[in-house]
């Protein structure tokens, strides 16, 4: 799943907006902050305050309860929020492992830059000898790409991997044959290793590339498992009497 929160201005408030506590199991959430200042709390005791350029990589795995709110100071000032959140599936062997949390700060994410102001940030995986800081359970490449109009780049990606490019803003040409505009997802076949990208206008792209897991997928609400029975168990486990989970 991919959710793009396009830029929206939020006026000042004394009560931070956001999503109250809710559960997840069986996958990871990856939140990329383009504008704004969200903060995260979860049932493992993890806490993260994010700024523009930061990334939150949360492993729900066997189960986690968390909340995502606008940071208190940001809420009082007001401002624009723009984020993208990706759900990364976990293979069956890791779906019930211990949950975890990674805060990937902007300054720790390697960047390939060009002299016109274009750049590519390696959040996970590898690009031209740059390695992303995210720890992943399967081979994954996640790139935040910002290209100025006229910039042409070529991505070298592993043969046989699943690949999608999300066009968040602008207009872009792929492989000199296909034009795509903002808020579109372009899916590629598994054959070949190169994708040629030309920015027709200034563009913002999210490149998603990974080794196929090739296992059944059953999803229900905030749970992503391999069977319907596992979904039922996840719901039962969450609904067991436990009172309110304190998010420290």
PDB file of C-alpha atoms in Angstrom:
ATOM      1  CA  UNK A   1       0.000   0.000   0.000  1.00  0.00           C
ATOM      2  CA  UNK A   2       1.123   3.543  -0.677  1.00  0.00           C
ATOM      3  CA  UNK A   3      -0.474   6.674   0.747  1.00  0.00           C
ATOM      4  CA  UNK A   4       0.588  10.103  -0.521  1.00  0.00           C
ATOM      5  CA  UNK A   5      -0.430  13.030   1.664  1.00  0.00           C
ATOM      6  CA  UNK A   6      -0.172  15.850  -0.873  1.00  0.00           C
ATOM      7  CA  UNK A   7       0.785  19.283   0.503  1.00  0.00           C
ATOM      8  CA  UNK A   8      -1.912  20.712   2.795  1.00  0.00           C
ATOM      9  CA  UNK A   9      -1.658  23.762   5.039  1.00  0.00           C
ATOM     10  CA  UNK A  10      -2.838  23.291   8.622  1.00  0.00           C
ATOM     11  CA  UNK A  11      -3.627  26.448  10.633  1.00  0.00           C
ATOM     12  CA  UNK A  12      -2.268  26.856  14.173  1.00  0.00           C
ATOM     13  CA  UNK A  13      -3.925  24.826  16.930  1.00  0.00           C
ATOM     14  CA  UNK A  14      -3.285  23.900  20.557  1.00  0.00           C
ATOM     15  CA  UNK A  15      -4.404  20.304  19.945  1.00  0.00           C
ATOM     16  CA  UNK A  16      -2.039  18.351  17.673  1.00  0.00           C
ATOM     17  CA  UNK A  17      -3.793  16.706  14.747  1.00  0.00           C
ATOM     18  CA  UNK A  18      -3.039  13.223  13.495  1.00  0.00           C
ATOM     19  CA  UNK A  19      -3.895   9.554  13.883  1.00  0.00           C
ATOM     20  CA  UNK A  20      -4.598   8.165  17.352  1.00  0.00           C
ATOM     21  CA  UNK A  21      -3.234   4.806  18.504  1.00  0.00           C
ATOM     22  CA  UNK A  22      -3.943   1.849  16.217  1.00  0.00           C
ATOM     23  CA  UNK A  23      -2.420  -1.624  15.640  1.00  0.00           C
ATOM     24  CA  UNK A  24      -0.364  -3.231  12.865  1.00  0.00           C
ATOM     25  CA  UNK A  25       0.968  -6.739  12.266  1.00  0.00           C
ATOM     26  CA  UNK A  26       2.882  -8.536   9.513  1.00  0.00           C
ATOM     27  CA  UNK A  27       4.649  -5.709   7.664  1.00  0.00           C
ATOM     28  CA  UNK A  28       6.627  -2.471   7.928  1.00  0.00           C
ATOM     29  CA  UNK A  29       5.575   1.147   7.474  1.00  0.00           C
ATOM     30  CA  UNK A  30       7.956   3.616   5.828  1.00  0.00           C
ATOM     31  CA  UNK A  31       7.083   7.302   6.164  1.00  0.00           C
ATOM     32  CA  UNK A  32       8.993   9.891   4.115  1.00  0.00           C
ATOM     33  CA  UNK A  33       8.605  13.499   5.241  1.00  0.00           C
ATOM     34  CA  UNK A  34       8.770  16.105   2.468  1.00  0.00           C
ATOM     35  CA  UNK A  35       7.328  18.984   4.508  1.00  0.00           C
ATOM     36  CA  UNK A  36       6.161  19.383   8.087  1.00  0.00           C
ATOM     37  CA  UNK A  37       7.006  17.828  11.449  1.00  0.00           C
ATOM     38  CA  UNK A  38       5.227  14.637  12.543  1.00  0.00           C
ATOM     39  CA  UNK A  39       6.045  12.653  15.670  1.00  0.00           C
ATOM     40  CA  UNK A  40       5.630   8.961  16.493  1.00  0.00           C
ATOM     41  CA  UNK A  41       5.037   6.960  19.683  1.00  0.00           C
ATOM     42  CA  UNK A  42       4.519   3.223  19.943  1.00  0.00           C
ATOM     43  CA  UNK A  43       3.966   0.369  22.359  1.00  0.00           C
ATOM     44  CA  UNK A  44       7.653  -0.651  22.315  1.00  0.00           C
ATOM     45  CA  UNK A  45       8.542   2.683  23.917  1.00  0.00           C
ATOM     46  CA  UNK A  46      10.008   4.086  20.693  1.00  0.00           C
ATOM     47  CA  UNK A  47       9.608   7.783  19.992  1.00  0.00           C
ATOM     48  CA  UNK A  48      10.549   9.742  16.902  1.00  0.00           C
ATOM     49  CA  UNK A  49      10.283  13.405  15.972  1.00  0.00           C
ATOM     50  CA  UNK A  50      10.760  13.945  12.248  1.00  0.00           C
ATOM     51  CA  UNK A  51      11.592  16.940  10.100  1.00  0.00           C
ATOM     52  CA  UNK A  52      11.756  17.617   6.373  1.00  0.00           C
ATOM     53  CA  UNK A  53      13.901  14.952   4.715  1.00  0.00           C
ATOM     54  CA  UNK A  54      13.694  12.452   7.583  1.00  0.00           C
ATOM     55  CA  UNK A  55      12.294   8.929   7.200  1.00  0.00           C
ATOM     56  CA  UNK A  56      10.550   6.708   9.746  1.00  0.00           C
ATOM     57  CA  UNK A  57      10.916   2.940   9.217  1.00  0.00           C
ATOM     58  CA  UNK A  58       8.705   1.004  11.631  1.00  0.00           C
ATOM     59  CA  UNK A  59       8.657  -2.791  11.767  1.00  0.00           C
ATOM     60  CA  UNK A  60       5.261  -3.944  13.044  1.00  0.00           C
ATOM     61  CA  UNK A  61       6.085  -7.665  12.635  1.00  0.00           C
ATOM     62  CA  UNK A  62       4.360  -9.627  15.463  1.00  0.00           C
ATOM     63  CA  UNK A  63       2.396  -6.596  16.524  1.00  0.00           C
ATOM     64  CA  UNK A  64       2.704  -2.939  17.458  1.00  0.00           C
ATOM     65  CA  UNK A  65       0.352  -0.154  18.512  1.00  0.00           C
ATOM     66  CA  UNK A  66       1.353   3.373  17.568  1.00  0.00           C
ATOM     67  CA  UNK A  67       0.136   6.891  16.978  1.00  0.00           C
ATOM     68  CA  UNK A  68       1.218   9.520  14.477  1.00  0.00           C
ATOM     69  CA  UNK A  69       0.589  13.166  15.309  1.00  0.00           C
ATOM     70  CA  UNK A  70       1.753  16.589  14.216  1.00  0.00           C
ATOM     71  CA  UNK A  71       4.588  17.695  16.499  1.00  0.00           C
ATOM     72  CA  UNK A  72       3.356  20.031  19.255  1.00  0.00           C
ATOM     73  CA  UNK A  73       5.455  23.053  18.260  1.00  0.00           C
ATOM     74  CA  UNK A  74       4.553  22.633  14.596  1.00  0.00           C
ATOM     75  CA  UNK A  75       0.859  22.419  15.528  1.00  0.00           C
ATOM     76  CA  UNK A  76       1.032  25.704  17.445  1.00  0.00           C
ATOM     77  CA  UNK A  77       2.802  27.478  14.567  1.00  0.00           C
ATOM     78  CA  UNK A  78       0.783  25.920  11.773  1.00  0.00           C
ATOM     79  CA  UNK A  79       2.307  24.884   8.486  1.00  0.00           C
ATOM     80  CA  UNK A  80       2.274  22.586   5.480  1.00  0.00           C
ATOM     81  CA  UNK A  81       2.377  18.789   5.753  1.00  0.00           C
ATOM     82  CA  UNK A  82       3.506  16.598   2.834  1.00  0.00           C
ATOM     83  CA  UNK A  83       4.409  12.950   3.354  1.00  0.00           C
ATOM     84  CA  UNK A  84       4.339   9.549   1.679  1.00  0.00           C
ATOM     85  CA  UNK A  85       3.836   6.278   3.540  1.00  0.00           C
ATOM     86  CA  UNK A  86       4.705   2.889   2.080  1.00  0.00           C
ATOM     87  CA  UNK A  87       3.753  -0.502   3.493  1.00  0.00           C
ATOM     88  CA  UNK A  88       6.545  -3.042   3.005  1.00  0.00           C
ATOM     89  CA  UNK A  89       5.477  -6.686   3.225  1.00  0.00           C
ATOM     90  CA  UNK A  90       7.437  -9.118   5.388  1.00  0.00           C
ATOM     91  CA  UNK A  91       8.033 -12.744   4.368  1.00  0.00           C
ATOM     92  CA  UNK A  92       6.288 -15.417   6.446  1.00  0.00           C
ATOM     93  CA  UNK A  93       9.523 -16.279   8.249  1.00  0.00           C
ATOM     94  CA  UNK A  94       9.682 -12.758   9.725  1.00  0.00           C
ATOM     95  CA  UNK A  95       6.043 -11.757  10.179  1.00  0.00           C
ATOM     96  CA  UNK A  96       6.049 -12.724  13.860  1.00  0.00           C
ATOM     97  CA  UNK A  97       9.482 -11.380  14.797  1.00  0.00           C
ATOM     98  CA  UNK A  98       9.978  -8.682  17.417  1.00  0.00           C
ATOM     99  CA  UNK A  99       8.717  -5.234  16.360  1.00  0.00           C
ATOM    100  CA  UNK A 100      11.206  -2.406  15.945  1.00  0.00           C
ATOM    101  CA  UNK A 101      11.713   1.202  14.907  1.00  0.00           C
ATOM    102  CA  UNK A 102      14.301   3.097  12.868  1.00  0.00           C
ATOM    103  CA  UNK A 103      14.572   6.889  12.627  1.00  0.00           C
ATOM    104  CA  UNK A 104      16.532   7.726   9.470  1.00  0.00           C
ATOM    105  CA  UNK A 105      17.638  11.339   9.761  1.00  0.00           C
ATOM    106  CA  UNK A 106      18.132  13.451   6.677  1.00  0.00           C
ATOM    107  CA  UNK A 107      21.849  13.886   7.323  1.00  0.00           C
ATOM    108  CA  UNK A 108      22.351  10.120   7.484  1.00  0.00           C
ATOM    109  CA  UNK A 109      20.765   9.389   4.088  1.00  0.00           C
ATOM    110  CA  UNK A 110      23.380   9.365   1.290  1.00  0.00           C
ATOM    111  CA  UNK A 111      22.769  11.591  -1.716  1.00  0.00           C
ATOM    112  CA  UNK A 112      23.794  11.436  -5.368  1.00  0.00           C
ATOM    113  CA  UNK A 113      23.585  15.011  -6.649  1.00  0.00           C
ATOM    114  CA  UNK A 114      23.943  16.739 -10.018  1.00  0.00           C
ATOM    115  CA  UNK A 115      25.119  20.276 -10.730  1.00  0.00           C
ATOM    116  CA  UNK A 116      21.646  21.544 -11.711  1.00  0.00           C
ATOM    117  CA  UNK A 117      20.186  20.855  -8.255  1.00  0.00           C
ATOM    118  CA  UNK A 118      18.806  17.408  -9.107  1.00  0.00           C
ATOM    119  CA  UNK A 119      19.472  14.642  -6.576  1.00  0.00           C
ATOM    120  CA  UNK A 120      18.699  11.051  -5.611  1.00  0.00           C
ATOM    121  CA  UNK A 121      18.599   9.963  -1.951  1.00  0.00           C
ATOM    122  CA  UNK A 122      19.213   6.298  -1.122  1.00  0.00           C
ATOM    123  CA  UNK A 123      16.842   5.454   1.725  1.00  0.00           C
ATOM    124  CA  UNK A 124      17.289   1.687   1.371  1.00  0.00           C
ATOM    125  CA  UNK A 125      19.432  -0.498  -0.862  1.00  0.00           C
ATOM    126  CA  UNK A 126      22.199   0.753  -3.144  1.00  0.00           C
ATOM    127  CA  UNK A 127      22.762   3.243  -5.963  1.00  0.00           C
ATOM    128  CA  UNK A 128      26.153   3.776  -7.631  1.00  0.00           C
ATOM    129  CA  UNK A 129      28.070   2.719  -4.528  1.00  0.00           C
ATOM    130  CA  UNK A 130      25.864   4.618  -2.082  1.00  0.00           C
ATOM    131  CA  UNK A 131      24.094   2.471   0.527  1.00  0.00           C
ATOM    132  CA  UNK A 132      20.920   3.464   2.320  1.00  0.00           C
ATOM    133  CA  UNK A 133      20.778   3.314   6.140  1.00  0.00           C
ATOM    134  CA  UNK A 134      17.539   1.308   6.404  1.00  0.00           C
ATOM    135  CA  UNK A 135      17.810  -2.263   7.689  1.00  0.00           C
ATOM    136  CA  UNK A 136      15.504  -4.494   5.645  1.00  0.00           C
ATOM    137  CA  UNK A 137      14.382  -8.133   5.817  1.00  0.00           C
ATOM    138  CA  UNK A 138      14.490  -8.681   2.048  1.00  0.00           C
ATOM    139  CA  UNK A 139      16.528  -6.910  -0.672  1.00  0.00           C
ATOM    140  CA  UNK A 140      14.846  -3.536  -1.285  1.00  0.00           C
ATOM    141  CA  UNK A 141      15.815  -0.306  -3.050  1.00  0.00           C
ATOM    142  CA  UNK A 142      13.937   2.851  -2.057  1.00  0.00           C
ATOM    143  CA  UNK A 143      15.008   6.143  -3.658  1.00  0.00           C
ATOM    144  CA  UNK A 144      13.717   9.687  -3.151  1.00  0.00           C
ATOM    145  CA  UNK A 145      14.404  11.385  -6.495  1.00  0.00           C
ATOM    146  CA  UNK A 146      14.108  15.116  -7.246  1.00  0.00           C
ATOM    147  CA  UNK A 147      14.944  16.099 -10.834  1.00  0.00           C
ATOM    148  CA  UNK A 148      15.052  19.479 -12.533  1.00  0.00           C
ATOM    149  CA  UNK A 149      13.430  19.885 -15.958  1.00  0.00           C
ATOM    150  CA  UNK A 150      15.613  18.364 -18.682  1.00  0.00           C
ATOM    151  CA  UNK A 151      17.648  16.134 -16.371  1.00  0.00           C
ATOM    152  CA  UNK A 152      18.111  12.586 -17.668  1.00  0.00           C
ATOM    153  CA  UNK A 153      19.246   9.686 -15.475  1.00  0.00           C
ATOM    154  CA  UNK A 154      19.471   5.921 -15.850  1.00  0.00           C
ATOM    155  CA  UNK A 155      18.693   3.539 -13.002  1.00  0.00           C
ATOM    156  CA  UNK A 156      20.470   0.180 -12.882  1.00  0.00           C
ATOM    157  CA  UNK A 157      18.186  -2.207 -11.010  1.00  0.00           C
ATOM    158  CA  UNK A 158      18.454  -5.966 -10.401  1.00  0.00           C
ATOM    159  CA  UNK A 159      16.995  -8.324 -13.000  1.00  0.00           C
ATOM    160  CA  UNK A 160      13.826 -10.047 -11.787  1.00  0.00           C
ATOM    161  CA  UNK A 161      12.881  -7.507  -9.101  1.00  0.00           C
ATOM    162  CA  UNK A 162       9.459  -5.844  -8.888  1.00  0.00           C
ATOM    163  CA  UNK A 163       9.685  -2.132  -9.692  1.00  0.00           C
ATOM    164  CA  UNK A 164       7.305   0.794  -9.431  1.00  0.00           C
ATOM    165  CA  UNK A 165       7.954   4.524  -9.719  1.00  0.00           C
ATOM    166  CA  UNK A 166       5.543   6.939  -8.059  1.00  0.00           C
ATOM    167  CA  UNK A 167       5.337  10.333  -9.772  1.00  0.00           C
ATOM    168  CA  UNK A 168       4.437  12.673  -6.940  1.00  0.00           C
ATOM    169  CA  UNK A 169       4.886  15.944  -8.835  1.00  0.00           C
ATOM    170  CA  UNK A 170       5.626  17.071 -12.381  1.00  0.00           C
ATOM    171  CA  UNK A 171       5.809  15.224 -15.693  1.00  0.00           C
ATOM    172  CA  UNK A 172       8.377  12.588 -16.626  1.00  0.00           C
ATOM    173  CA  UNK A 173       9.272  10.350 -19.585  1.00  0.00           C
ATOM    174  CA  UNK A 174      10.297   6.719 -19.017  1.00  0.00           C
ATOM    175  CA  UNK A 175      12.470   4.791 -21.480  1.00  0.00           C
ATOM    176  CA  UNK A 176      11.811   7.444 -24.160  1.00  0.00           C
ATOM    177  CA  UNK A 177       8.340   5.953 -24.724  1.00  0.00           C
ATOM    178  CA  UNK A 178       5.980   6.639 -21.825  1.00  0.00           C
ATOM    179  CA  UNK A 179       4.888   9.977 -20.354  1.00  0.00           C
ATOM    180  CA  UNK A 180       3.527  10.075 -16.833  1.00  0.00           C
ATOM    181  CA  UNK A 181       2.180  12.970 -14.776  1.00  0.00           C
ATOM    182  CA  UNK A 182       1.890  13.715 -11.093  1.00  0.00           C
ATOM    183  CA  UNK A 183       0.113  11.346  -8.716  1.00  0.00           C
ATOM    184  CA  UNK A 184       0.567   8.356 -11.011  1.00  0.00           C
ATOM    185  CA  UNK A 185       2.316   5.036 -10.385  1.00  0.00           C
ATOM    186  CA  UNK A 186       4.286   3.427 -13.213  1.00  0.00           C
ATOM    187  CA  UNK A 187       4.787  -0.343 -12.927  1.00  0.00           C
ATOM    188  CA  UNK A 188       7.618  -2.057 -14.805  1.00  0.00           C
ATOM    189  CA  UNK A 189       8.148  -5.637 -15.941  1.00  0.00           C
ATOM    190  CA  UNK A 190      10.759  -7.842 -14.298  1.00  0.00           C
ATOM    191  CA  UNK A 191      12.895  -8.183 -17.439  1.00  0.00           C
ATOM    192  CA  UNK A 192      15.973  -6.035 -17.956  1.00  0.00           C
ATOM    193  CA  UNK A 193      18.025  -3.923 -15.604  1.00  0.00           C
ATOM    194  CA  UNK A 194      17.802  -0.324 -16.851  1.00  0.00           C
ATOM    195  CA  UNK A 195      15.167   2.404 -16.566  1.00  0.00           C
ATOM    196  CA  UNK A 196      15.812   5.661 -18.382  1.00  0.00           C
ATOM    197  CA  UNK A 197      14.164   8.721 -16.831  1.00  0.00           C
ATOM    198  CA  UNK A 198      13.855  12.204 -18.350  1.00  0.00           C
ATOM    199  CA  UNK A 199      12.262  15.036 -16.401  1.00  0.00           C
ATOM    200  CA  UNK A 200       9.934  17.004 -18.711  1.00  0.00           C
ATOM    201  CA  UNK A 201       9.315  19.451 -15.861  1.00  0.00           C
ATOM    202  CA  UNK A 202      10.677  19.588 -12.323  1.00  0.00           C
ATOM    203  CA  UNK A 203       9.654  16.239 -10.842  1.00  0.00           C
ATOM    204  CA  UNK A 204       9.478  14.436  -7.518  1.00  0.00           C
ATOM    205  CA  UNK A 205       9.675  10.647  -7.742  1.00  0.00           C
ATOM    206  CA  UNK A 206       9.647   7.722  -5.332  1.00  0.00           C
ATOM    207  CA  UNK A 207      11.401   4.644  -6.741  1.00  0.00           C
ATOM    208  CA  UNK A 208      10.352   1.306  -5.211  1.00  0.00           C
ATOM    209  CA  UNK A 209      12.253  -1.833  -6.187  1.00  0.00           C
ATOM    210  CA  UNK A 210      12.519  -5.180  -4.433  1.00  0.00           C
ATOM    211  CA  UNK A 211      13.002  -8.907  -4.681  1.00  0.00           C
ATOM    212  CA  UNK A 212       9.621 -10.680  -5.001  1.00  0.00           C
ATOM    213  CA  UNK A 213       8.537 -12.550  -1.864  1.00  0.00           C
ATOM    214  CA  UNK A 214       6.189 -14.846  -3.834  1.00  0.00           C
ATOM    215  CA  UNK A 215       3.924 -15.753  -0.910  1.00  0.00           C
ATOM    216  CA  UNK A 216       0.143 -15.449  -0.474  1.00  0.00           C
ATOM    217  CA  UNK A 217      -1.090 -12.080   0.800  1.00  0.00           C
ATOM    218  CA  UNK A 218      -4.158 -11.621   2.994  1.00  0.00           C
ATOM    219  CA  UNK A 219      -4.867  -8.084   4.151  1.00  0.00           C
ATOM    220  CA  UNK A 220      -7.503  -6.711   6.470  1.00  0.00           C
ATOM    221  CA  UNK A 221      -7.388  -3.178   7.808  1.00  0.00           C
ATOM    222  CA  UNK A 222      -4.061  -2.712   9.624  1.00  0.00           C
ATOM    223  CA  UNK A 223      -2.976  -6.376   9.290  1.00  0.00           C
ATOM    224  CA  UNK A 224      -1.061  -8.054   6.449  1.00  0.00           C
ATOM    225  CA  UNK A 225      -0.571 -11.808   6.732  1.00  0.00           C
ATOM    226  CA  UNK A 226      -0.328 -14.978   4.597  1.00  0.00           C
ATOM    227  CA  UNK A 227      -3.689 -16.596   5.417  1.00  0.00           C
ATOM    228  CA  UNK A 228      -7.194 -15.630   6.448  1.00  0.00           C
ATOM    229  CA  UNK A 229      -6.712 -17.614   9.651  1.00  0.00           C
ATOM    230  CA  UNK A 230      -3.701 -15.470  10.565  1.00  0.00           C
ATOM    231  CA  UNK A 231      -5.793 -12.331  10.012  1.00  0.00           C
ATOM    232  CA  UNK A 232      -8.469 -13.712  12.336  1.00  0.00           C
ATOM    233  CA  UNK A 233      -5.813 -14.491  14.947  1.00  0.00           C
ATOM    234  CA  UNK A 234      -4.390 -10.965  14.672  1.00  0.00           C
ATOM    235  CA  UNK A 235      -7.808  -9.458  15.310  1.00  0.00           C
ATOM    236  CA  UNK A 236      -8.384 -11.779  18.279  1.00  0.00           C
ATOM    237  CA  UNK A 237      -4.948 -10.990  19.732  1.00  0.00           C
ATOM    238  CA  UNK A 238      -5.559  -7.246  19.499  1.00  0.00           C
ATOM    239  CA  UNK A 239      -9.029  -7.515  21.025  1.00  0.00           C
ATOM    240  CA  UNK A 240      -7.818  -9.504  24.038  1.00  0.00           C
ATOM    241  CA  UNK A 241      -8.469  -7.462  27.209  1.00  0.00           C
ATOM    242  CA  UNK A 242      -5.370  -5.373  27.766  1.00  0.00           C
ATOM    243  CA  UNK A 243      -6.737  -1.965  28.645  1.00  0.00           C
ATOM    244  CA  UNK A 244      -5.265   1.149  27.103  1.00  0.00           C
ATOM    245  CA  UNK A 245      -1.717   0.680  25.851  1.00  0.00           C
ATOM    246  CA  UNK A 246       0.468   3.479  27.153  1.00  0.00           C
ATOM    247  CA  UNK A 247       2.473   5.182  24.427  1.00  0.00           C
ATOM    248  CA  UNK A 248       5.462   6.571  26.264  1.00  0.00           C
TER     249      UNK A 248
END
